[in-house]
Short mmCIF file of C-alpha atoms in Angstrom, two decimals:
data_model
loop_
_atom_site.label_atom_id
_atom_site.label_comp_id
_atom_site.label_asym_id
_atom_site.label_seq_id
_atom_site.Cartn_x
_atom_site.Cartn_y
_atom_site.Cartn_z
CA MET A 1 -5.17 -8.73 -40.45
CA SER A 2 -5.34 -5.07 -41.45
CA THR A 3 -4.22 -3.72 -44.65
CA ALA A 4 -2.61 -0.51 -44.99
CA SER A 5 -3.74 1.88 -47.95
CA HIS A 6 -3.63 5.78 -46.40
CA PRO A 7 -0.65 7.32 -44.97
CA ASN A 8 -0.63 7.08 -41.19
CA THR A 9 0.09 9.20 -38.10
CA GLU A 10 1.00 6.26 -36.02
CA PRO A 11 3.32 3.27 -36.81
CA LEU A 12 2.06 0.05 -38.15
CA THR A 13 1.69 -2.50 -36.17
CA SER A 14 2.48 -6.39 -36.42
CA GLY A 15 0.35 -8.11 -38.85
CA THR A 16 -0.46 -5.23 -41.04
CA GLU A 17 -0.24 -5.70 -44.75
CA LEU A 18 1.06 -3.57 -47.24
CA GLN A 19 0.56 -3.87 -51.15
CA SER A 20 3.34 -2.46 -53.02
CA ASP A 21 3.54 -0.79 -56.10
CA SER A 22 5.08 -3.99 -58.05
CA GLY A 23 1.70 -5.84 -56.51
CA GLN A 24 3.75 -7.52 -54.24
CA THR A 25 2.00 -8.01 -50.46
CA TYR A 26 4.31 -7.33 -47.80
CA GLN A 27 3.11 -8.36 -44.16
CA ILE A 28 4.78 -6.02 -41.03
CA GLU A 29 6.29 -8.46 -38.53
CA GLU A 30 8.03 -5.68 -36.19
CA VAL A 31 8.92 -2.16 -35.99
CA LEU A 32 12.24 -1.77 -35.74
CA ALA A 33 12.73 1.74 -35.18
CA ASP A 34 9.74 4.26 -33.94
CA ARG A 35 10.00 7.86 -34.83
CA ARG A 36 7.52 10.33 -34.79
CA LYS A 37 6.89 13.91 -35.99
CA PRO A 38 7.53 12.95 -38.65
CA LEU A 39 6.87 9.64 -39.06
CA LEU A 40 9.88 8.14 -39.85
CA CYS A 41 9.49 4.08 -39.07
CA VAL A 42 11.39 1.05 -39.88
CA TYR A 43 9.83 -2.22 -40.28
CA ARG A 44 10.50 -5.59 -41.00
CA ALA A 45 8.56 -7.09 -43.14
CA SER A 46 8.23 -10.56 -44.89
CA ALA A 47 7.14 -11.74 -48.26
CA GLU A 48 6.98 -15.64 -49.65
CA ARG A 49 9.38 -16.49 -47.03
CA ARG A 50 11.99 -13.44 -47.31
CA ASN A 51 12.72 -10.83 -45.31
CA TYR A 52 12.97 -6.99 -46.18
CA ILE A 53 13.33 -3.42 -44.66
CA VAL A 54 10.54 -1.04 -45.09
CA LYS A 55 11.21 2.48 -44.41
CA ASN A 56 8.74 5.72 -44.31
CA MET A 57 10.10 8.60 -46.08
CA ILE A 58 9.34 12.49 -44.61
CA LYS A 59 6.16 13.64 -46.41
CA GLY A 60 6.97 15.09 -49.83
CA ASP A 61 10.74 13.47 -50.10
CA PHE A 62 9.44 10.40 -51.40
CA ASP A 63 10.14 11.38 -55.27
CA TYR A 64 13.35 12.91 -54.34
CA GLN A 65 14.77 9.93 -52.54
CA LEU A 66 13.62 7.41 -55.30
CA SER A 67 14.93 9.02 -57.98
CA LEU A 68 18.50 9.60 -56.24
CA GLN A 69 18.79 6.39 -54.84
CA LYS A 70 17.56 4.46 -58.17
CA SER A 71 20.39 6.43 -59.86
CA LEU A 72 22.50 4.37 -57.67
CA SER A 73 20.82 0.74 -58.46
CA ALA A 74 23.80 -0.23 -60.03
CA LEU A 75 26.39 0.02 -57.70
CA PRO A 76 26.97 -3.34 -55.94
CA ASN A 77 27.93 -1.57 -52.66
CA VAL A 78 25.03 0.63 -52.06
CA ARG A 79 21.92 -0.91 -50.74
CA LYS A 80 19.05 -0.93 -53.47
CA VAL A 81 15.56 0.12 -53.44
CA ILE A 82 13.65 -3.11 -54.58
CA ASP A 83 10.30 -1.74 -54.25
CA THR A 84 7.71 1.19 -52.92
CA VAL A 85 4.27 1.84 -51.61
CA LYS A 86 3.99 5.16 -52.76
CA ASP A 87 0.69 5.77 -51.41
CA LEU A 88 2.32 5.52 -48.05
CA GLY A 89 5.81 7.22 -48.92
CA MET A 90 7.49 3.87 -48.29
CA LEU A 91 10.53 2.64 -49.72
CA ILE A 92 11.30 -1.18 -49.49
CA TYR A 93 14.96 -3.18 -49.20
CA PRO A 94 16.33 -6.24 -48.71
CA LEU A 95 17.26 -7.22 -45.16
CA LEU A 96 20.76 -8.23 -44.56
CA SER A 97 21.75 -10.31 -41.44
CA GLY A 98 24.00 -7.24 -39.95
CA ASP A 99 26.26 -4.14 -39.75
CA LEU A 100 29.44 -3.05 -39.22
CA PHE A 101 28.61 -1.60 -35.71
CA HIS A 102 27.35 -4.89 -34.30
CA LEU A 103 29.84 -7.51 -36.46
CA SER A 104 32.67 -5.11 -35.11
CA GLN A 105 31.94 -6.60 -31.36
CA LYS A 106 32.55 -9.95 -32.93
CA ASN A 107 36.20 -11.55 -33.10
CA LEU A 108 36.67 -10.55 -36.37
CA SER A 109 39.70 -11.13 -38.10
CA GLU A 110 42.16 -8.40 -39.63
CA LYS A 111 41.18 -9.67 -43.05
CA THR A 112 37.40 -9.82 -42.54
CA ARG A 113 37.43 -6.66 -41.15
CA ARG A 114 39.99 -5.14 -43.71
CA TYR A 115 37.74 -6.70 -46.54
CA ILE A 116 34.33 -5.19 -45.21
CA LEU A 117 36.17 -1.73 -45.04
CA GLN A 118 37.19 -2.07 -48.52
CA LYS A 119 33.96 -2.71 -50.02
CA ALA A 120 32.53 -0.25 -47.94
CA LEU A 121 35.19 2.51 -49.26
CA GLN A 122 34.25 1.44 -52.71
CA GLY A 123 30.50 2.14 -52.13
CA LEU A 124 31.22 5.47 -50.59
CA ALA A 125 33.60 6.10 -53.71
CA ASP A 126 31.11 4.85 -56.32
CA MET A 127 28.68 7.15 -54.88
CA HIS A 128 30.86 10.44 -54.83
CA ASP A 129 31.77 9.40 -58.47
CA LYS A 130 28.12 10.17 -59.08
CA ASP A 131 28.25 13.44 -57.16
CA VAL A 132 26.14 12.41 -54.16
CA LEU A 133 27.04 13.35 -50.73
CA HIS A 134 25.95 10.77 -48.24
CA ASN A 135 25.89 12.86 -45.14
CA ASP A 136 25.76 10.27 -42.65
CA ILE A 137 28.57 7.64 -42.56
CA LYS A 138 28.59 5.55 -39.47
CA PRO A 139 28.98 1.55 -38.60
CA ASN A 140 25.22 1.10 -38.33
CA ASN A 141 24.90 2.21 -42.00
CA ILE A 142 27.55 -0.32 -43.33
CA LEU A 143 25.44 -3.18 -43.61
CA VAL A 144 27.03 -6.69 -43.92
CA ASP A 145 25.33 -10.16 -44.85
CA TYR A 146 27.19 -12.89 -43.44
CA GLU A 147 27.25 -16.32 -42.22
CA GLU A 148 29.17 -18.16 -39.40
CA ARG A 149 30.61 -21.14 -40.31
CA PRO A 150 32.13 -23.62 -37.91
CA GLU A 151 35.17 -24.48 -40.26
CA ASP A 152 36.44 -21.28 -40.74
CA GLY A 153 34.50 -18.58 -39.19
CA ILE A 154 32.50 -15.50 -40.44
CA ALA A 155 32.24 -15.66 -44.31
CA ILE A 156 31.04 -12.34 -46.17
CA LYS A 157 28.52 -12.52 -48.52
CA THR A 158 27.71 -8.56 -49.21
CA VAL A 159 28.78 -5.14 -48.08
CA GLN A 160 26.76 -1.78 -49.02
CA ILE A 161 26.22 1.55 -47.52
CA SER A 162 22.66 2.43 -46.65
CA ASP A 163 20.44 4.82 -45.48
CA LEU A 164 20.63 7.53 -47.96
CA GLU A 165 17.87 9.69 -46.64
CA ASN A 166 20.48 12.39 -45.82
CA ALA A 167 21.98 12.30 -49.04
CA VAL A 168 22.51 15.31 -51.68
CA ILE A 169 23.89 15.87 -54.85
CA VAL A 170 26.74 18.09 -54.72
CA PRO A 171 28.61 18.66 -57.94
CA PRO A 172 31.88 19.68 -58.20
CA GLY A 173 32.98 22.78 -56.81
CA LYS A 174 29.87 22.88 -55.20
CA TRP A 175 28.84 23.10 -51.48
CA LEU A 176 25.76 22.01 -49.05
CA ALA A 177 26.27 24.58 -46.34
CA GLY A 178 24.24 25.40 -42.91
CA SER A 179 23.19 22.07 -42.38
CA LEU A 180 23.98 19.83 -39.11
CA CYS A 181 24.19 16.29 -40.81
CA GLY A 182 25.07 12.81 -39.51
CA ASN A 183 25.64 11.46 -36.19
CA ALA A 184 27.19 13.36 -33.45
CA ILE A 185 29.98 10.53 -33.24
CA TRP A 186 30.99 10.35 -36.53
CA ARG A 187 29.93 13.90 -37.85
CA SER A 188 32.50 15.89 -39.59
CA PRO A 189 34.17 19.53 -38.33
CA GLU A 190 32.64 21.55 -41.15
CA SER A 191 29.14 19.74 -40.71
CA TRP A 192 29.50 20.87 -36.55
CA CYS A 193 30.11 24.40 -37.69
CA ARG A 194 27.27 24.23 -40.22
CA SER A 195 29.96 25.34 -42.87
CA ARG A 196 30.57 24.41 -46.10
CA GLN A 197 30.54 20.20 -46.52
CA ASN A 198 31.18 17.92 -49.72
CA GLN A 199 32.13 14.62 -50.44
CA ALA A 200 35.42 14.98 -48.03
CA SER A 201 33.20 15.32 -45.29
CA ASP A 202 31.89 11.66 -46.08
CA VAL A 203 35.80 10.71 -45.93
CA PHE A 204 36.31 12.25 -42.80
CA SER A 205 33.54 10.35 -41.21
CA PHE A 206 34.79 7.25 -42.87
CA GLY A 207 38.20 7.57 -41.15
CA ILE A 208 36.67 7.73 -37.83
CA VAL A 209 35.27 4.49 -38.76
CA VAL A 210 38.48 2.82 -39.50
#
């Protein structure tokens, strides 16, 4: 079993241990997303019988991302950073059991689907109240913690907006311009045109999700 202590150019392997800035030891269980040049991997890790998500940040972007995401930590419908490994440029989050993309393939009741969308929209509205533009709204980034019960079907525990790596602060009256943000399927027209984008662009993407 190895311990990671310096920035890597290759993904971490299963069994690697991470010593976080809080002193917690996390063990890498599997690579969920393997992206390189730059190294932007996503891992499932465990600590004290609980599962977590560990994400690489773009080099030089760690402090900005941590500051921005910490500023949203009081929002119940936005995923929170719970730990860090600064030397490796990693943020650590709780692992939720699913997301809207995969959950929508199940036979959801209209009431359940409406509830998920309402909570997700509340998270997005709370972000916008803090002048944050998400820039990557899509079903995969609406996390849902749930359990399946024989007696009453799917029970929703938590709904949270995730994946804030493209998020930026856009104050009222200001714009983000020149950027091609988000996933092609859910992208707003102004993003496609690399034109002026603001929180309304997120609302357009959310409308496609609905």
